[in-house]
Short mmCIF file of C-alpha atoms and ligand atoms in Angstrom, two decimals:
data_model
loop_
_atom_site.label_atom_id
_atom_site.label_comp_id
_atom_site.label_asym_id
_atom_site.label_seq_id
_atom_site.Cartn_x
_atom_site.Cartn_y
_atom_site.Cartn_z
CA UNK A 251 -10.48 -68.18 7.41
CA UNK A 252 -10.66 -64.70 5.90
CA UNK A 253 -14.13 -63.17 5.97
CA UNK A 254 -15.57 -60.30 4.00
CA UNK A 255 -17.93 -58.25 6.18
CA UNK A 256 -19.92 -55.72 4.14
CA UNK A 257 -21.08 -52.90 6.38
CA UNK A 258 -18.13 -53.83 8.60
CA UNK A 259 -17.85 -50.44 10.26
CA UNK A 260 -21.52 -50.22 11.14
CA UNK A 261 -22.92 -50.88 14.59
CA UNK A 262 -23.49 -54.64 14.19
CA UNK A 263 -20.76 -55.06 11.57
CA UNK A 264 -18.02 -53.72 13.83
CA UNK A 265 -19.01 -56.08 16.65
CA UNK A 266 -19.01 -58.95 14.16
CA UNK A 267 -15.50 -58.02 12.95
CA UNK A 268 -14.28 -58.06 16.56
CA UNK A 269 -15.88 -61.42 17.22
CA UNK A 270 -14.36 -63.01 14.11
CA UNK A 271 -10.89 -61.71 15.02
CA UNK A 272 -11.39 -63.01 18.56
CA UNK A 273 -12.13 -66.43 17.03
CA UNK A 274 -8.79 -66.34 15.19
CA UNK A 275 -10.01 -65.28 11.74
CA UNK A 276 -9.00 -62.36 9.59
CA UNK A 277 -11.48 -59.79 8.31
CA UNK A 278 -11.84 -57.52 5.31
CA UNK A 279 -14.45 -54.89 6.16
CA UNK A 280 -16.10 -53.11 3.25
CA UNK A 281 -17.94 -49.94 4.17
CA UNK A 282 -18.61 -46.59 2.51
CA UNK A 283 -18.75 -44.92 5.94
CA UNK A 284 -22.15 -43.41 5.15
CA UNK A 285 -24.07 -44.73 8.14
CA UNK A 286 -21.13 -46.82 9.35
CA UNK A 287 -18.56 -44.84 11.33
CA UNK A 288 -14.79 -45.04 11.18
CA UNK A 289 -14.64 -44.71 14.99
CA UNK A 290 -16.42 -48.08 15.27
CA UNK A 291 -13.38 -49.87 13.83
CA UNK A 292 -10.57 -47.39 14.55
CA UNK A 293 -9.35 -49.63 17.38
CA UNK A 294 -9.01 -52.56 14.94
CA UNK A 295 -7.04 -50.78 12.24
CA UNK A 296 -3.62 -51.55 13.67
CA UNK A 297 -4.44 -55.25 13.96
CA UNK A 298 -2.86 -57.35 11.18
CA UNK A 299 -6.04 -59.48 11.05
CA UNK A 300 -8.15 -56.47 10.08
CA UNK A 301 -8.45 -54.42 6.93
CA UNK A 302 -10.95 -51.68 6.09
CA UNK A 303 -11.77 -50.89 2.49
CA UNK A 304 -13.84 -47.76 1.95
CA UNK A 305 -16.26 -48.20 -0.94
CA UNK A 306 -19.92 -48.76 -1.57
CA UNK A 307 -21.33 -52.27 -1.77
CA UNK A 308 -22.91 -51.21 -5.06
CA UNK A 309 -19.47 -50.82 -6.72
CA UNK A 310 -19.25 -54.17 -8.45
CA UNK A 311 -15.55 -54.13 -9.32
CA UNK A 312 -14.51 -53.38 -5.75
CA UNK A 313 -16.89 -55.98 -4.36
CA UNK A 314 -15.59 -58.58 -6.80
CA UNK A 315 -12.00 -57.94 -5.68
CA UNK A 316 -13.00 -58.23 -2.05
CA UNK A 317 -14.87 -61.48 -2.67
CA UNK A 318 -11.90 -63.09 -4.39
CA UNK A 319 -9.71 -62.23 -1.39
CA UNK A 320 -11.99 -63.93 1.15
CA UNK A 321 -13.34 -67.40 1.89
CA UNK A 322 -16.87 -66.39 2.88
CA UNK A 323 -19.09 -63.31 3.12
CA UNK A 324 -21.21 -61.75 5.84
CA UNK A 325 -23.40 -59.28 3.95
CA UNK A 326 -24.60 -56.60 6.38
CA UNK A 327 -24.32 -53.43 4.29
CA UNK A 328 -27.73 -51.82 4.02
CA UNK A 329 -29.69 -48.65 4.45
CA UNK A 330 -30.44 -48.42 8.14
CA UNK A 331 -33.28 -47.21 10.31
CA UNK A 332 -36.86 -46.24 9.69
CA UNK A 333 -36.05 -42.51 9.70
CA UNK A 334 -33.57 -42.79 6.83
CA UNK A 335 -35.89 -45.04 4.90
CA UNK A 336 -38.75 -42.59 5.15
CA UNK A 337 -36.56 -39.59 4.31
CA UNK A 338 -34.41 -41.11 1.53
CA UNK A 339 -36.45 -43.83 -0.15
CA UNK A 340 -34.55 -43.88 -3.49
CA UNK A 341 -31.17 -44.39 -1.86
CA UNK A 342 -32.67 -46.97 0.48
CA UNK A 343 -34.09 -49.14 -2.26
CA UNK A 344 -31.01 -48.79 -4.49
CA UNK A 345 -28.56 -49.68 -1.72
CA UNK A 346 -30.52 -52.64 -0.43
CA UNK A 347 -31.49 -54.30 -3.70
CA UNK A 348 -28.52 -53.10 -5.80
CA UNK A 349 -25.92 -53.94 -3.15
CA UNK A 350 -27.23 -57.42 -2.52
CA UNK A 351 -27.41 -58.13 -6.24
CA UNK A 352 -23.73 -57.14 -6.62
CA UNK A 353 -22.63 -59.24 -3.64
CA UNK A 354 -24.59 -62.31 -4.69
CA UNK A 355 -23.35 -62.12 -8.30
CA UNK A 356 -19.73 -61.99 -7.12
CA UNK A 357 -20.33 -64.77 -4.58
CA UNK A 358 -21.95 -66.91 -7.27
CA UNK A 359 -19.07 -66.34 -9.69
CA UNK A 360 -16.41 -67.35 -7.18
CA UNK A 361 -18.58 -69.82 -5.20
CA UNK A 362 -18.24 -68.12 -1.82
CA UNK A 363 -20.75 -68.88 0.96
CA UNK A 364 -22.90 -65.90 1.95
CA UNK A 365 -24.77 -65.02 5.11
CA UNK A 366 -27.34 -62.33 4.26
CA UNK A 367 -28.64 -60.25 7.14
CA UNK A 368 -32.27 -59.42 6.70
CA UNK A 369 -34.76 -57.91 9.12
CA UNK A 370 -37.87 -58.65 11.13
CA UNK A 371 -39.45 -55.80 9.14
CA UNK A 372 -40.17 -58.38 6.44
CA UNK A 373 -42.96 -59.82 8.61
CA UNK A 374 -44.62 -56.44 8.14
CA UNK A 375 -47.88 -55.99 9.99
CA UNK A 376 -48.57 -59.66 10.47
CA UNK A 377 -50.60 -60.14 13.64
CA UNK A 378 -49.57 -63.75 14.17
CA UNK A 379 -47.31 -63.54 17.22
CA UNK A 380 -44.61 -64.79 17.58
CA UNK A 381 -43.21 -64.48 14.06
CA UNK A 382 -41.93 -67.80 12.68
CA UNK A 383 -39.72 -68.05 9.63
CA UNK A 384 -42.39 -69.69 7.46
CA UNK A 385 -45.09 -67.13 8.28
CA UNK A 386 -46.64 -64.78 5.74
CA UNK A 387 -45.11 -61.36 5.21
CA UNK A 388 -47.91 -58.79 5.39
CA UNK A 389 -46.90 -55.59 3.65
CA UNK A 390 -48.72 -52.30 3.44
CA UNK A 391 -49.29 -50.19 0.32
CA UNK A 392 -46.47 -48.93 -1.91
CA UNK A 393 -47.61 -45.37 -1.19
CA UNK A 394 -46.40 -45.74 2.41
CA UNK A 395 -42.64 -45.31 2.19
CA UNK A 396 -41.86 -47.39 5.25
CA UNK A 397 -42.79 -50.57 3.37
CA UNK A 398 -40.04 -49.95 0.83
CA UNK A 399 -37.54 -51.19 3.40
CA UNK A 400 -39.43 -54.40 4.14
CA UNK A 401 -40.10 -55.10 0.46
CA UNK A 402 -36.50 -54.41 -0.58
CA UNK A 403 -35.18 -56.72 2.14
CA UNK A 404 -37.73 -59.38 1.21
CA UNK A 405 -36.52 -59.14 -2.39
CA UNK A 406 -32.94 -59.63 -1.13
CA UNK A 407 -34.08 -62.79 0.61
CA UNK A 408 -35.80 -64.04 -2.55
CA UNK A 409 -32.66 -63.39 -4.57
CA UNK A 410 -30.37 -65.12 -2.08
CA UNK A 411 -32.63 -68.15 -1.82
CA UNK A 412 -32.93 -68.21 -5.61
CA UNK A 413 -29.14 -68.53 -5.89
CA UNK A 414 -29.31 -71.50 -3.52
CA UNK A 415 -32.17 -73.05 -5.45
CA UNK A 416 -30.65 -72.65 -8.90
CA UNK A 417 -26.94 -73.28 -8.36
CA UNK A 418 -26.66 -74.46 -4.73
CA UNK A 419 -24.65 -71.36 -3.78
CA UNK A 420 -24.35 -71.78 0.01
CA UNK A 421 -26.59 -69.01 1.31
CA UNK A 422 -28.22 -68.47 4.70
CA UNK A 423 -30.65 -65.68 5.62
CA UNK A 424 -30.61 -64.18 9.13
CA UNK A 425 -33.64 -62.07 10.08
CA UNK A 426 -32.49 -59.72 12.79
CA UNK A 427 -35.00 -58.38 15.30
CA UNK A 428 -34.35 -55.07 17.11
CA UNK A 429 -30.68 -55.12 18.05
CA UNK A 430 -29.11 -52.79 20.58
CA UNK A 431 -25.80 -52.20 22.30
CA UNK A 432 -22.73 -50.02 22.41
CA UNK A 433 -21.98 -48.00 19.23
CA UNK A 434 -25.58 -47.82 18.09
CA UNK A 435 -26.49 -44.25 17.34
CA UNK A 436 -29.90 -42.69 17.88
CA UNK A 437 -29.29 -40.55 14.80
CA UNK A 438 -31.33 -42.86 12.54
CA UNK A 439 -34.27 -43.10 14.91
CA UNK A 440 -33.36 -46.15 17.03
CA UNK A 441 -35.40 -45.94 20.16
CA UNK A 442 -33.07 -47.09 22.97
CA UNK A 443 -30.07 -44.84 22.26
CA UNK A 444 -32.52 -41.96 21.75
CA UNK A 445 -34.38 -42.51 25.02
CA UNK A 446 -31.11 -42.96 26.94
CA UNK A 447 -29.62 -39.76 25.59
CA UNK A 448 -32.85 -37.85 26.27
CA UNK A 449 -32.93 -39.27 29.81
CA UNK A 450 -29.29 -38.46 30.56
CA UNK A 451 -29.77 -34.89 29.35
CA UNK A 452 -32.98 -34.50 31.34
CA UNK A 453 -34.87 -33.75 28.12
CA UNK A 454 -38.38 -35.07 27.37
CA UNK A 455 -38.43 -38.75 26.39
CA UNK A 456 -40.35 -38.85 23.11
CA UNK A 457 -42.80 -41.76 22.85
CA UNK A 458 -44.27 -41.98 19.36
CA UNK A 459 -47.96 -42.87 19.03
CA UNK A 460 -49.66 -44.03 22.23
CA UNK A 461 -46.68 -46.17 23.35
CA UNK A 462 -48.67 -49.42 23.42
CA UNK A 463 -46.64 -50.78 20.49
CA UNK A 464 -44.09 -53.31 21.71
CA UNK A 465 -40.67 -54.60 20.72
CA UNK A 466 -38.14 -57.23 21.86
CA UNK A 467 -34.54 -56.03 22.09
CA UNK A 468 -31.52 -58.25 21.59
CA UNK A 469 -27.99 -57.43 22.73
CA UNK A 470 -25.54 -57.11 19.86
CA UNK A 471 -23.18 -59.58 21.57
CA UNK A 472 -25.85 -62.30 21.39
CA UNK A 473 -26.69 -61.38 17.81
CA UNK A 474 -23.13 -61.62 16.46
CA UNK A 475 -22.69 -64.92 18.31
CA UNK A 476 -25.68 -66.25 16.37
CA UNK A 477 -24.33 -64.92 13.06
CA UNK A 478 -20.98 -66.65 13.48
CA UNK A 479 -22.78 -69.79 14.66
CA UNK A 480 -24.84 -69.95 11.47
CA UNK A 481 -21.96 -69.39 9.05
CA UNK A 482 -20.56 -72.58 7.60
CA UNK A 483 -23.39 -74.85 8.80
CA UNK A 484 -24.39 -76.98 5.82
CA UNK A 485 -27.88 -77.56 7.31
CA UNK A 486 -28.47 -73.79 7.31
CA UNK A 487 -28.01 -73.38 3.56
CA UNK A 488 -31.15 -72.22 1.80
CA UNK A 489 -32.77 -71.52 5.18
CA UNK A 490 -34.05 -68.44 7.02
CA UNK A 491 -33.44 -67.90 10.77
CA UNK A 492 -34.85 -65.40 13.23
CA UNK A 493 -32.24 -63.88 15.55
CA UNK A 494 -33.07 -61.71 18.54
CA UNK A 495 -34.51 -61.81 22.00
CA UNK A 496 -38.11 -62.66 22.90
CA UNK A 497 -38.48 -60.51 26.03
CA UNK A 498 -41.30 -58.12 25.06
CA UNK A 499 -41.86 -54.59 26.35
CA UNK A 500 -44.13 -51.74 25.26
CA UNK A 501 -42.45 -48.51 24.21
CA UNK A 502 -44.17 -46.62 27.02
CA UNK A 503 -42.87 -49.13 29.60
CA UNK A 504 -39.44 -48.81 28.02
CA UNK A 505 -39.59 -45.02 28.33
CA UNK A 506 -40.56 -45.28 31.99
CA UNK A 507 -37.78 -47.75 32.74
CA UNK A 508 -35.13 -45.63 31.01
CA UNK A 509 -36.45 -42.48 32.71
CA UNK A 510 -35.85 -44.06 36.12
CA UNK A 511 -32.47 -45.55 35.19
CA UNK A 512 -31.20 -42.20 33.93
CA UNK A 513 -32.04 -40.10 36.96
CA UNK A 514 -35.80 -39.65 36.71
CA UNK A 515 -35.72 -35.99 35.64
CA UNK A 516 -37.13 -36.34 32.12
CA UNK A 517 -40.83 -35.98 31.48
CA UNK A 518 -42.38 -38.43 29.01
CA UNK A 519 -43.77 -36.66 25.96
CA UNK A 520 -46.25 -38.43 23.67
CA UNK A 521 -45.61 -37.48 20.02
CA UNK A 522 -48.20 -38.28 17.31
CA UNK A 523 -46.75 -40.38 14.47
CA UNK A 524 -47.55 -37.67 11.92
CA UNK A 525 -45.26 -35.31 13.82
CA UNK A 526 -42.54 -37.93 14.43
CA UNK A 527 -42.21 -39.27 10.92
CA UNK A 528 -44.68 -38.28 8.23
CA UNK A 529 -48.42 -38.27 7.74
CA UNK A 530 -49.70 -41.76 6.95
CA UNK A 531 -46.82 -43.51 8.74
CA UNK A 532 -47.63 -47.05 9.86
CA UNK A 533 -45.90 -48.54 12.87
CA UNK A 534 -45.65 -52.22 13.76
CA UNK A 535 -47.83 -52.99 16.78
CA UNK A 536 -45.96 -56.04 18.08
CA UNK A 537 -42.83 -57.81 16.95
CA UNK A 538 -41.81 -60.97 18.78
CA UNK A 539 -39.48 -63.61 17.32
CA UNK A 540 -40.04 -67.34 17.45
CA UNK A 541 -36.49 -68.51 18.19
CA UNK A 542 -37.04 -72.26 18.11
CA UNK A 543 -35.46 -72.82 14.70
CA UNK A 544 -32.08 -71.27 15.48
CA UNK A 545 -32.11 -72.82 18.94
CA UNK A 546 -32.60 -76.26 17.41
CA UNK A 547 -29.69 -75.75 15.01
CA UNK A 548 -27.00 -74.06 17.10
CA UNK A 549 -28.45 -74.01 20.62
CA UNK A 550 -28.90 -70.23 20.42
CA UNK A 551 -30.42 -68.68 23.51
CA UNK A 552 -30.13 -64.97 24.30
CA UNK A 553 -27.92 -64.43 27.34
CA UNK A 554 -28.45 -60.69 27.85
CA UNK A 555 -31.60 -59.26 29.42
CA UNK A 556 -33.08 -55.87 28.63
CA UNK A 557 -31.64 -54.59 31.90
CA UNK A 558 -28.12 -55.63 30.79
CA UNK A 559 -28.66 -53.91 27.47
CA UNK A 560 -29.86 -50.69 29.07
CA UNK A 561 -26.96 -50.74 31.53
CA UNK A 562 -24.48 -51.07 28.64
CA UNK A 563 -26.02 -48.26 26.60
CA UNK A 564 -26.27 -45.95 29.63
CA UNK A 565 -22.65 -46.70 30.58
CA UNK A 566 -21.44 -45.93 27.06
CA UNK A 567 -23.36 -42.66 26.76
CA UNK A 568 -22.34 -41.58 30.26
CA UNK A 569 -18.72 -42.25 29.35
CA UNK A 570 -19.03 -40.27 26.11
CA UNK A 571 -20.72 -37.45 28.00
CA UNK A 572 -17.82 -37.36 30.44
CA UNK A 573 -15.30 -37.32 27.58
CA UNK A 574 -17.21 -34.56 25.77
CA UNK A 575 -17.57 -32.61 29.00
CA UNK A 576 -21.36 -32.72 29.02
N1 UDP B 166 -39.90 -44.77 18.90
C1 UDP B 166 -40.36 -43.85 19.84
N2 UDP B 166 -39.60 -42.74 20.08
C2 UDP B 166 -38.41 -42.50 19.44
C3 UDP B 166 -37.94 -43.45 18.50
C4 UDP B 166 -38.72 -44.57 18.25
O1 UDP B 166 -41.42 -44.03 20.45
O2 UDP B 166 -37.79 -41.47 19.74
C5 UDP B 166 -40.72 -45.99 18.67
C6 UDP B 166 -41.02 -46.30 17.22
O3 UDP B 166 -42.17 -45.62 16.76
C7 UDP B 166 -41.24 -47.81 17.29
C8 UDP B 166 -40.26 -48.26 18.37
O4 UDP B 166 -39.97 -47.10 19.14
O5 UDP B 166 -42.54 -48.11 17.69
C9 UDP B 166 -38.96 -48.86 17.83
O6 UDP B 166 -38.42 -47.94 16.92
P1 UDP B 166 -37.02 -48.16 16.20
O7 UDP B 166 -36.90 -47.10 15.16
O8 UDP B 166 -35.96 -48.29 17.23
O9 UDP B 166 -37.12 -49.59 15.53
P2 UDP B 166 -38.27 -50.28 14.62
O10 UDP B 166 -38.76 -51.40 15.48
O11 UDP B 166 -39.34 -49.30 14.32
O12 UDP B 166 -37.54 -50.74 13.43
#
């Protein structure tokens, strides 16, 4: 099979490309290298099974060409990270909604199956824990920019499921919970790479708010295994699946754990949300996935613990620090 992976040189996309090649497939990665990085796929470029095409997912003619060259599509291209979303809301909304519209139109024209990656952000501030796929999405006001991301991704889901409903285009929606691992950058706000780099440099570890908010972190290796497991399953068409890990930790506990694992020199600094993002920012208090649905379909069970994840991220950053002479 030849797969199109939009966002193929991003953090998750590049791991997915590797996995597909490992499984004997060939991959066409489409990425505009805005938040995706060439270095993520540089090691794949001399492989005959891999091709990188540098263009935006909103360029319909390019996307259409790519779609015709492939058997199925993993659509990962998206604006990424809360920081970017808050700082560049127009680009965020246009990329998410516009890009998905382009991909789905091309997929519909040429009848190619699509796996759309969505996000646990769509559950919004729902307090019903854990989050199950059929639960309500509880969004905040349109004046709070953070919700633009959740709403745009929810609209993507509606559009994908609408294609399934109206023309039986094979579409599956994967809602990714916090995903971590090598190649993730802290540049767009992601908490684990940020805390690890602060800890390794002996700088203050910045906990936003009071640190009682919690998250569950999945290792990218588990996540891409679930994505490839869902693709091509007829029972998954027209369905939504949570993907992640359900081991919960508060952000303050996470900061303390990373502080110890990185040498214990960093103080922990509490930063009010208004200072970290923008006044009126709303954070999610808890975010835990119900994983029963994907487990029932493909036997998915996360294999990597938070300690494994932290060890991987620390090893990668230590290695980069050594290379850069830090
Ligand atoms: N966070 C933090 N310090 C940082 C970056 C993030 O305390 O330097 C918090 C953030 O407010 C949120 C959690 O860590 O409560 C996870 O943030 P991230 O941006 O990684 O993902 P989110 O779950 O918000 O999409």
